[in-house]
Amino acid sequence: MNITIFSIGTQGDVRPFIALGLGLQAAGHKVCIASGKTCKDLVINHGLRYAPLTADFFELMAKDPRAIQRGLNPLALMNTARKHLKDMGRHWAEEGLAAAKDADLLLGNGMMAVLANSLGEALNIPTVETHLQPVTPCPDIPPMMLTPPSKPRNGRVNEWLYHLLRVITWRMLSAAYSPVRKALQLPALPWYGPYYQQKIEDRRILYGYSPALLPRSRHWPAGVQVTGNWFLNGESQWQPSAELEQFLATGDKPIYIGFGSMLSDDTDNLSALIYEAVAESGRRAIIATGWGGLKAKFNNNPNILVIEAAPHDWLFPKVCVAVHHGGAGTTAATIRAGIPSVVIPFFGDQPFWAWRLEQNGVAPKMIKRKDLTAEKLVAAINMACVPEMQNAAAKMAVKVAEENGVQCAIDLLTQWGLLDSSDPVSYTHLRAHETDSYL
């Protein structure tokens, strides 16, 4: 079968779908990943077909780093996001049709679910939504778009907030998708968006995160499943520099500090604070500058090594704690490596994942960037290094190792009659971490 997967954003938003695509390819299917140009080489180098979508998030963050600041407030982000998405979406109908040509199944991730569903409607192709964060309304998981409350909310309030946030989300997305629907000669969607067009029992959603970190809600219908993470393996061929190898070999396990693709409008101050905290902690540290969220400052501290980046699956098992932004991909990498986190959120769902790490005992309470000081960061790092938190992280890694998110997703697609396969459904591991309540 021919399968097209739509996912845009940073590389952390696309890597899981390369992993899923490779699993589908190994099962005998042909896979195309439709994404922005910054992920083109990543897709092609892994042997999958690439289709272009106009969606350069690095360029967006570089031009408007304050958009990241507004990303923690859905209402403040709305107008900014509408403008940028409208610009990006001008070519989505044409690009989407090209990407979906000859496809037998479409997978749409996150905001791309609307594009995939619209193309599926126009071309009569089955479509499945995929998400790396929970978006299905339920009473027992707080909406990930809002910073989780210190005490559990009433379940009805949680559900009401989900529906409110759907309206806000559609207010952002409609600027891009109203023209797309028109170009595809489809009827306009209502003011509240596409979320209630299907019967709930007919909607298929795959969640690519670990049920060990966030169990599936018992209130979700059978067509909404948590598969486990879609880890992109086989990148261990990456070769570290001699300097990095020597640093890791000569002393205690260091801490890792990096914010990946996050950019900031106060990079100088944030970087100065990070270096100050490492010096005060007396610990060894690897600082990854990433896309530019941190600067490589000259320093004479032999306990600090500055790198641009390294694959998380290679580096994280070699460090004792990761200080990061709480992105879904980085969060997954920490729990897989069995190390605690210290989370300083920048954007979107990151406070939610910081909360889940804290709830599972593998991270101290997140530090808000506006409240960040060297003293607070040192205290959080020290807390993450205590044996209790280190042991909790190691235990969670054992649970995650029992999961096979890619195979679970393929089994479910097969069970739903969307993939041709004679292989038996084998997703019993999916139930291992399901609980009735976890708040």
Tab-separated table of C-alpha atoms in Angstrom:
chain	number	residue	atom	x	y	z
A	1	MET	CA	0.000	0.000	0.000
A	2	ASN	CA	1.022	3.628	-0.538
A	3	ILE	CA	0.917	5.697	2.651
A	4	THR	CA	1.505	9.445	3.003
A	5	ILE	CA	2.241	10.951	6.412
A	6	PHE	CA	1.792	14.696	6.951
A	7	SER	CA	3.788	16.310	9.761
A	8	ILE	CA	5.326	19.762	10.037
A	9	GLY	CA	7.275	21.592	12.729
A	10	THR	CA	10.767	21.039	14.066
A	11	GLN	CA	12.719	17.823	13.540
A	12	GLY	CA	11.319	16.603	16.851
A	13	ASP	CA	7.860	16.702	15.259
A	14	VAL	CA	8.990	14.707	12.228
A	15	ARG	CA	11.417	12.104	13.601
A	16	PRO	CA	8.663	9.954	15.163
A	17	PHE	CA	6.942	9.734	11.785
A	18	ILE	CA	10.124	8.701	10.062
A	19	ALA	CA	10.297	5.896	12.647
A	20	LEU	CA	6.670	4.970	11.961
A	21	GLY	CA	7.307	5.224	8.225
A	22	LEU	CA	10.290	2.882	8.455
A	23	GLY	CA	8.170	0.376	10.353
A	24	LEU	CA	5.472	0.549	7.687
A	25	GLN	CA	8.097	0.237	4.974
A	26	ALA	CA	9.550	-2.854	6.667
A	27	ALA	CA	6.022	-4.304	6.638
A	28	GLY	CA	5.981	-3.969	2.856
A	29	HIS	CA	4.346	-0.577	2.334
A	30	LYS	CA	5.606	2.472	0.427
A	31	VAL	CA	5.811	5.594	2.581
A	32	CYS	CA	6.042	9.283	1.789
A	33	ILE	CA	6.613	11.963	4.434
A	34	ALA	CA	5.196	15.392	3.591
A	35	SER	CA	6.941	18.077	5.632
A	36	GLY	CA	8.847	21.358	5.563
A	37	LYS	CA	12.148	21.780	3.747
A	38	THR	CA	14.239	21.719	6.941
A	39	CYS	CA	13.342	18.026	7.312
A	40	LYS	CA	13.905	17.038	3.674
A	41	ASP	CA	17.394	15.571	4.122
A	42	LEU	CA	16.356	13.811	7.330
A	43	VAL	CA	13.525	12.025	5.509
A	44	ILE	CA	15.506	11.149	2.381
A	45	ASN	CA	18.571	9.973	4.311
A	46	HIS	CA	16.389	7.409	6.064
A	47	GLY	CA	15.224	5.993	2.759
A	48	LEU	CA	11.693	7.392	2.664
A	49	ARG	CA	10.101	9.462	-0.058
A	50	TYR	CA	9.774	13.174	0.675
A	51	ALA	CA	7.058	15.585	-0.440
A	52	PRO	CA	7.419	19.324	0.222
A	53	LEU	CA	5.071	21.421	2.335
A	54	THR	CA	5.479	25.147	2.882
A	55	ALA	CA	6.226	25.209	6.603
A	56	ASP	CA	9.554	26.598	7.803
A	57	PHE	CA	9.300	26.850	11.579
A	58	PHE	CA	12.979	27.669	12.045
A	59	GLU	CA	12.573	30.727	9.844
A	60	LEU	CA	9.439	31.683	11.772
A	61	MET	CA	11.144	31.417	15.161
A	62	ALA	CA	14.214	33.270	13.913
A	63	LYS	CA	12.085	36.155	12.599
A	64	ASP	CA	9.762	36.266	15.596
A	65	PRO	CA	11.309	34.670	18.723
A	66	ARG	CA	8.638	36.373	20.828
A	67	ALA	CA	6.148	33.986	19.240
A	68	ILE	CA	7.690	31.343	21.478
A	69	GLN	CA	6.951	33.469	24.534
A	70	ARG	CA	3.335	33.854	23.436
A	71	GLY	CA	3.114	30.118	22.837
A	72	LEU	CA	2.454	29.456	26.529
A	73	ASN	CA	-0.744	31.498	26.259
A	74	PRO	CA	-3.199	30.216	23.595
A	75	LEU	CA	-5.101	33.503	23.434
A	76	ALA	CA	-1.951	35.605	23.055
A	77	LEU	CA	-0.631	33.254	20.382
A	78	MET	CA	-3.821	33.217	18.315
A	79	ASN	CA	-3.388	36.325	16.168
A	80	THR	CA	0.313	35.684	15.570
A	81	ALA	CA	-0.348	32.078	14.610
A	82	ARG	CA	-3.220	32.999	12.279
A	83	LYS	CA	-0.982	35.282	10.253
A	84	HIS	CA	1.880	32.817	9.942
A	85	LEU	CA	-0.368	29.833	9.194
A	86	LYS	CA	-2.244	31.799	6.541
A	87	ASP	CA	1.062	32.530	4.819
A	88	MET	CA	2.208	28.902	5.102
A	89	GLY	CA	-1.099	27.456	3.923
A	90	ARG	CA	-1.300	29.263	0.579
A	91	HIS	CA	0.169	26.252	-1.212
A	92	TRP	CA	-1.081	23.429	1.008
A	93	ALA	CA	-3.923	22.342	-1.271
A	94	GLU	CA	-1.624	22.000	-4.291
A	95	GLU	CA	1.229	20.496	-2.266
A	96	GLY	CA	-1.123	18.180	-0.409
A	97	LEU	CA	-2.659	16.827	-3.620
A	98	ALA	CA	0.809	16.102	-4.968
A	99	ALA	CA	1.853	14.357	-1.753
A	100	ALA	CA	-1.345	12.268	-1.635
A	101	LYS	CA	-1.153	11.153	-5.270
A	102	ASP	CA	-1.684	7.365	-5.528
A	103	ALA	CA	-1.965	7.078	-1.729
A	104	ASP	CA	-4.156	4.388	-0.150
A	105	LEU	CA	-3.963	5.804	3.388
A	106	LEU	CA	-3.232	9.246	4.815
A	107	LEU	CA	-1.891	9.981	8.305
A	108	GLY	CA	-2.104	13.562	9.532
A	109	ASN	CA	-0.216	14.735	12.610
A	110	GLY	CA	-1.244	17.626	14.817
A	111	MET	CA	-2.391	20.627	12.814
A	112	MET	CA	-1.814	18.597	9.640
A	113	ALA	CA	-4.722	16.335	10.605
A	114	VAL	CA	-7.111	18.851	9.042
A	115	LEU	CA	-5.141	18.826	5.779
A	116	ALA	CA	-5.021	15.026	5.693
A	117	ASN	CA	-8.732	14.749	6.502
A	118	SER	CA	-9.620	17.322	3.843
A	119	LEU	CA	-7.527	15.528	1.238
A	120	GLY	CA	-9.069	12.227	2.283
A	121	GLU	CA	-12.519	13.723	1.872
A	122	ALA	CA	-11.686	15.166	-1.550
A	123	LEU	CA	-9.925	12.045	-2.851
A	124	ASN	CA	-11.942	9.390	-0.994
A	125	ILE	CA	-8.877	8.073	0.854
A	126	PRO	CA	-9.043	6.686	4.430
A	127	THR	CA	-7.435	8.981	7.000
A	128	VAL	CA	-6.106	8.509	10.520
A	129	GLU	CA	-5.125	11.304	12.880
A	130	THR	CA	-1.872	11.063	14.801
A	131	HIS	CA	-0.759	13.212	17.705
A	132	LEU	CA	2.216	13.339	20.040
A	133	GLN	CA	0.085	14.969	22.763
A	134	PRO	CA	-3.420	14.185	24.055
A	135	VAL	CA	-6.150	16.290	22.426
A	136	THR	CA	-9.244	14.106	22.875
A	137	PRO	CA	-11.644	15.582	25.456
A	138	CYS	CA	-11.934	13.633	28.702
A	139	PRO	CA	-12.465	14.440	32.379
A	140	ASP	CA	-9.291	12.858	33.750
A	141	ILE	CA	-6.487	14.455	31.691
A	142	PRO	CA	-6.140	18.257	31.833
A	143	PRO	CA	-5.866	19.951	28.416
A	144	MET	CA	-2.238	19.962	27.362
A	145	MET	CA	-2.501	23.463	25.862
A	146	LEU	CA	-2.866	24.950	29.341
A	147	THR	CA	-0.339	24.761	32.160
A	148	PRO	CA	-1.682	21.981	34.416
A	149	PRO	CA	-3.187	23.149	37.706
A	150	SER	CA	-1.468	22.501	41.032
A	151	LYS	CA	-4.556	20.560	42.175
A	152	PRO	CA	-6.794	18.341	39.984
A	153	ARG	CA	-9.727	20.116	38.334
A	154	ASN	CA	-13.287	18.942	38.323
A	155	GLY	CA	-13.676	16.537	35.387
A	156	ARG	CA	-16.501	18.511	33.807
A	157	VAL	CA	-14.338	21.641	33.858
A	158	ASN	CA	-11.570	19.725	32.087
A	159	GLU	CA	-13.960	18.628	29.351
A	160	TRP	CA	-15.387	22.131	28.954
A	161	LEU	CA	-11.857	23.517	28.591
A	162	TYR	CA	-11.070	20.972	25.856
A	163	HIS	CA	-14.068	22.131	23.831
A	164	LEU	CA	-13.226	25.798	24.398
A	165	LEU	CA	-9.657	25.225	23.273
A	166	ARG	CA	-10.901	23.436	20.147
A	167	VAL	CA	-12.753	26.605	19.172
A	168	ILE	CA	-9.630	28.693	19.850
A	169	THR	CA	-7.494	26.239	17.872
A	170	TRP	CA	-9.846	26.386	14.915
A	171	ARG	CA	-9.761	30.177	15.085
A	172	MET	CA	-5.999	29.849	14.446
A	173	LEU	CA	-6.167	27.082	11.853
A	174	SER	CA	-9.100	28.389	9.834
A	175	ALA	CA	-6.966	31.154	8.331
A	176	ALA	CA	-4.982	28.436	6.544
A	177	TYR	CA	-7.640	25.810	6.025
A	178	SER	CA	-10.613	27.813	4.788
A	179	PRO	CA	-8.716	28.581	1.534
A	180	VAL	CA	-7.505	24.955	1.378
A	181	ARG	CA	-11.063	23.622	1.606
A	182	LYS	CA	-12.157	26.057	-1.091
A	183	ALA	CA	-9.302	25.028	-3.390
A	184	LEU	CA	-10.234	21.369	-2.897
A	185	GLN	CA	-13.862	22.226	-3.744
A	186	LEU	CA	-15.046	21.085	-0.321
A	187	PRO	CA	-17.764	22.729	1.755
A	188	ALA	CA	-16.634	25.271	4.337
A	189	LEU	CA	-16.310	24.008	7.891
A	190	PRO	CA	-18.481	25.483	10.669
A	191	TRP	CA	-17.233	28.158	13.059
A	192	TYR	CA	-16.333	25.528	15.660
A	193	GLY	CA	-14.160	23.588	13.219
A	194	PRO	CA	-14.051	19.983	12.001
A	195	TYR	CA	-13.970	18.299	15.383
A	196	TYR	CA	-17.620	17.224	15.513
A	197	GLN	CA	-18.153	16.242	11.872
A	198	GLN	CA	-17.584	12.528	12.516
A	199	LYS	CA	-19.352	10.227	14.924
A	200	ILE	CA	-16.998	9.721	17.840
A	201	GLU	CA	-16.999	5.942	17.337
A	202	ASP	CA	-15.809	6.413	13.719
A	203	ARG	CA	-12.851	8.626	14.518
A	204	ARG	CA	-9.416	6.959	14.503
A	205	ILE	CA	-6.580	8.549	16.462
A	206	LEU	CA	-3.136	7.139	17.260
A	207	TYR	CA	-1.190	8.771	20.087
A	208	GLY	CA	2.570	8.306	19.784
A	209	TYR	CA	3.625	8.733	23.392
A	210	SER	CA	4.311	6.284	26.199
A	211	PRO	CA	1.440	4.961	28.295
A	212	ALA	CA	4.019	4.612	31.078
A	213	LEU	CA	4.282	8.408	31.127
A	214	LEU	CA	0.607	9.125	30.483
A	215	PRO	CA	-1.870	6.220	30.528
A	216	ARG	CA	-4.770	6.166	28.113
A	217	SER	CA	-7.964	7.734	29.425
A	218	ARG	CA	-10.638	5.115	30.131
A	219	HIS	CA	-13.179	7.646	28.846
A	220	TRP	CA	-11.850	7.591	25.278
A	221	PRO	CA	-13.629	5.500	22.624
A	222	ALA	CA	-11.995	2.371	21.199
A	223	GLY	CA	-10.808	4.253	18.106
A	224	VAL	CA	-8.502	6.423	20.219
A	225	GLN	CA	-5.391	4.528	21.315
A	226	VAL	CA	-1.993	5.222	22.907
A	227	THR	CA	0.622	3.109	21.153
A	228	GLY	CA	3.872	4.062	22.850
A	229	ASN	CA	6.598	6.268	21.434
A	230	TRP	CA	7.716	6.011	17.825
A	231	PHE	CA	11.446	6.009	18.409
A	232	LEU	CA	13.781	6.593	15.488
A	233	ASN	CA	16.485	3.979	15.990
A	234	GLY	CA	19.651	3.318	14.070
A	235	GLU	CA	21.157	6.775	14.381
A	236	SER	CA	23.920	5.433	16.594
A	237	GLN	CA	26.175	5.507	13.512
A	238	TRP	CA	26.664	9.155	14.408
A	239	GLN	CA	30.267	9.710	15.410
A	240	PRO	CA	31.124	11.996	18.343
A	241	SER	CA	34.142	14.248	18.300
A	242	ALA	CA	37.257	13.090	20.093
A	243	GLU	CA	36.738	15.984	22.514
A	244	LEU	CA	33.248	14.763	23.444
A	245	GLU	CA	34.402	11.165	23.852
A	246	GLN	CA	37.262	12.247	26.089
A	247	PHE	CA	35.021	14.477	28.202
A	248	LEU	CA	32.572	11.641	28.800
A	249	ALA	CA	35.364	9.231	29.669
A	250	THR	CA	37.175	11.404	32.213
A	251	GLY	CA	34.948	11.924	35.214
A	252	ASP	CA	31.501	11.454	36.666
A	253	LYS	CA	28.501	11.395	34.352
A	254	PRO	CA	27.769	15.012	33.391
A	255	ILE	CA	24.440	16.771	33.243
A	256	TYR	CA	23.078	17.743	29.835
A	257	ILE	CA	21.669	21.215	29.157
A	258	GLY	CA	20.046	22.030	25.840
A	259	PHE	CA	16.848	23.421	24.370
A	260	GLY	CA	17.001	21.882	20.894
A	261	SER	CA	15.154	23.909	18.287
A	262	MET	CA	13.860	26.494	20.749
A	263	LEU	CA	14.942	30.075	20.173
A	264	SER	CA	14.603	32.939	22.625
A	265	ASP	CA	14.428	36.703	22.651
A	266	ASP	CA	16.745	36.736	25.694
A	267	THR	CA	19.414	34.262	24.604
A	268	ASP	CA	22.284	36.240	26.147
A	269	ASN	CA	20.700	36.403	29.598
A	270	LEU	CA	19.539	32.787	29.489
A	271	SER	CA	22.985	31.587	28.441
A	272	ALA	CA	24.742	33.626	31.146
A	273	LEU	CA	22.405	32.184	33.765
A	274	ILE	CA	22.998	28.610	32.576
A	275	TYR	CA	26.774	28.974	32.721
A	276	GLU	CA	26.531	30.587	36.145
A	277	ALA	CA	24.366	27.748	37.451
A	278	VAL	CA	26.768	25.078	36.189
A	279	ALA	CA	29.681	26.829	37.854
A	280	GLU	CA	27.759	27.121	41.136
A	281	SER	CA	26.693	23.475	41.021
A	282	GLY	CA	30.263	22.219	40.789
A	283	ARG	CA	29.057	19.536	38.387
A	284	ARG	CA	30.292	18.525	34.961
A	285	ALA	CA	28.017	19.606	32.136
A	286	ILE	CA	27.543	19.266	28.394
A	287	ILE	CA	25.834	22.347	26.981
A	288	ALA	CA	24.202	21.963	23.565
A	289	THR	CA	23.607	25.250	21.743
A	290	GLY	CA	21.045	23.677	19.384
A	291	TRP	CA	19.413	26.029	16.894
A	292	GLY	CA	20.617	29.002	18.897
A	293	GLY	CA	18.669	28.878	22.153
A	294	LEU	CA	22.002	28.952	23.996
A	295	LYS	CA	25.269	30.631	23.091
A	296	ALA	CA	28.705	29.078	23.131
A	297	LYS	CA	30.426	31.397	25.565
A	298	PHE	CA	34.140	31.295	26.085
A	299	ASN	CA	34.890	29.912	29.507
A	300	ASN	CA	37.818	28.371	31.302
A	301	ASN	CA	35.712	25.924	33.300
A	302	PRO	CA	37.094	22.434	32.575
A	303	ASN	CA	33.802	20.971	33.815
A	304	ILE	CA	31.888	22.394	30.826
A	305	LEU	CA	31.931	21.105	27.261
A	306	VAL	CA	29.961	23.046	24.643
A	307	ILE	CA	28.628	21.215	21.586
A	308	GLU	CA	26.108	22.112	18.911
A	309	ALA	CA	24.053	18.928	19.188
A	310	ALA	CA	24.207	15.157	19.525
A	311	PRO	CA	21.561	12.473	18.987
A	312	HIS	CA	19.625	12.032	22.213
A	313	ASP	CA	19.536	8.249	21.883
A	314	TRP	CA	23.342	8.261	21.789
A	315	LEU	CA	24.070	10.915	24.416
A	316	PHE	CA	21.354	10.647	27.067
A	317	PRO	CA	22.355	7.191	28.382
A	318	LYS	CA	25.781	8.715	29.071
A	319	VAL	CA	24.556	11.620	31.256
A	320	CYS	CA	22.891	11.672	34.676
A	321	VAL	CA	20.283	14.437	34.224
A	322	ALA	CA	18.882	16.375	31.253
A	323	VAL	CA	17.935	20.039	31.586
A	324	HIS	CA	15.617	20.740	28.650
A	325	HIS	CA	12.491	22.504	27.388
A	326	GLY	CA	10.032	19.646	27.769
A	327	GLY	CA	9.328	18.975	24.095
A	328	ALA	CA	7.578	15.679	23.394
A	329	GLY	CA	10.608	14.181	21.629
A	330	THR	CA	13.162	15.213	24.236
A	331	THR	CA	10.874	14.096	27.045
A	332	ALA	CA	10.518	10.688	25.397
A	333	ALA	CA	14.284	10.422	25.005
A	334	THR	CA	14.889	11.101	28.708
A	335	ILE	CA	12.457	8.456	29.930
A	336	ARG	CA	13.848	5.959	27.445
A	337	ALA	CA	17.383	6.642	28.701
A	338	GLY	CA	16.272	6.311	32.327
A	339	ILE	CA	17.450	9.744	33.443
A	340	PRO	CA	15.608	12.444	35.417
A	341	SER	CA	14.782	15.801	33.852
A	342	VAL	CA	14.810	19.435	34.861
A	343	VAL	CA	12.329	21.220	32.615
A	344	ILE	CA	12.298	24.914	31.659
A	345	PRO	CA	9.351	25.192	29.240
A	346	PHE	CA	9.338	27.553	26.265
A	347	PHE	CA	6.231	26.735	24.313
A	348	GLY	CA	2.937	24.903	23.813
A	349	ASP	CA	2.714	21.445	25.349
A	350	GLN	CA	6.014	21.666	27.218
A	351	PRO	CA	4.525	22.585	30.643
A	352	PHE	CA	2.201	19.588	30.264
A	353	TRP	CA	5.070	17.146	29.763
A	354	ALA	CA	7.000	18.803	32.604
A	355	TRP	CA	3.976	18.109	34.808
A	356	ARG	CA	3.775	14.468	33.716
A	357	LEU	CA	7.471	13.960	34.476
A	358	GLU	CA	6.965	15.502	37.902
A	359	GLN	CA	3.850	13.377	38.558
A	360	ASN	CA	5.874	10.256	37.763
A	361	GLY	CA	8.642	11.254	40.162
A	362	VAL	CA	11.309	11.667	37.480
A	363	ALA	CA	11.613	15.484	37.543
A	364	PRO	CA	11.279	18.272	40.096
A	365	LYS	CA	8.630	20.910	39.546
A	366	MET	CA	9.244	22.802	36.306
A	367	ILE	CA	10.940	26.185	36.410
A	368	LYS	CA	9.167	28.978	34.550
A	369	ARG	CA	11.585	30.968	32.415
A	370	LYS	CA	10.465	34.265	33.902
A	371	ASP	CA	11.277	32.901	37.369
A	372	LEU	CA	14.552	31.231	36.433
A	373	THR	CA	17.620	32.015	38.534
A	374	ALA	CA	20.938	30.234	38.883
A	375	GLU	CA	20.026	29.282	42.448
A	376	LYS	CA	16.720	27.698	41.403
A	377	LEU	CA	18.364	25.770	38.603
A	378	VAL	CA	21.105	24.440	40.893
A	379	ALA	CA	18.491	23.357	43.446
A	380	ALA	CA	16.466	21.556	40.754
A	381	ILE	CA	19.566	19.782	39.393
A	382	ASN	CA	20.510	18.647	42.899
A	383	MET	CA	16.984	17.306	43.429
A	384	ALA	CA	17.157	15.395	40.128
A	385	CYS	CA	20.411	13.775	41.248
A	386	VAL	CA	19.066	12.235	44.472
A	387	PRO	CA	18.924	8.398	44.444
A	388	GLU	CA	15.119	8.297	44.725
A	389	MET	CA	14.617	10.249	41.508
A	390	GLN	CA	17.402	8.428	39.710
A	391	ASN	CA	15.822	5.086	40.675
A	392	ALA	CA	12.353	6.227	39.575
A	393	ALA	CA	13.763	7.188	36.176
A	394	ALA	CA	15.488	3.812	35.817
A	395	LYS	CA	12.232	1.988	36.626
A	396	MET	CA	10.305	4.011	34.070
A	397	ALA	CA	12.903	3.158	31.427
A	398	VAL	CA	12.218	-0.535	32.042
A	399	LYS	CA	8.494	0.024	31.365
A	400	VAL	CA	9.225	2.023	28.195
A	401	ALA	CA	11.579	-0.711	26.957
A	402	GLU	CA	8.649	-3.161	27.099
A	403	GLU	CA	6.681	-1.031	24.629
A	404	ASN	CA	6.898	-1.146	20.849
A	405	GLY	CA	5.009	1.910	19.678
A	406	VAL	CA	5.675	1.443	15.973
A	407	GLN	CA	4.491	-2.169	15.925
A	408	CYS	CA	1.487	-1.304	18.074
A	409	ALA	CA	0.471	1.428	15.603
A	410	ILE	CA	0.839	-0.967	12.664
A	411	ASP	CA	-1.193	-3.629	14.493
A	412	LEU	CA	-3.991	-1.169	15.200
A	413	LEU	CA	-4.097	0.099	11.614
A	414	THR	CA	-4.330	-3.520	10.528
A	415	GLN	CA	-7.058	-4.314	13.053
A	416	TRP	CA	-9.028	-1.310	11.801
A	417	GLY	CA	-8.871	-2.715	8.255
A	418	LEU	CA	-6.681	0.091	6.938
A	419	LEU	CA	-3.578	-2.001	6.177
A	420	ASP	CA	-3.314	-5.216	4.211
A	421	SER	CA	-1.627	-7.785	6.413
A	422	SER	CA	-2.104	-11.319	7.635
A	423	ASP	CA	-0.047	-10.678	10.764
A	424	PRO	CA	-1.949	-11.112	14.044
A	425	VAL	CA	-2.746	-8.109	16.205
A	426	SER	CA	-0.255	-7.987	19.072
A	427	TYR	CA	-0.794	-4.926	21.154
A	428	THR	CA	-1.247	-6.475	24.605
A	429	HIS	CA	1.633	-4.345	25.929
A	430	LEU	CA	-0.593	-1.328	25.341
A	431	ARG	CA	-2.755	-2.373	28.305
A	432	ALA	CA	0.105	-2.867	30.717
A	433	HIS	CA	0.197	0.753	31.860
A	434	GLU	CA	-3.478	1.666	31.526
A	435	THR	CA	-5.106	2.751	34.783
A	436	ASP	CA	-8.514	4.035	35.694
A	437	SER	CA	-7.202	7.244	37.193
A	438	TYR	CA	-3.875	9.006	37.334
A	439	LEU	CA	-4.610	12.504	38.530
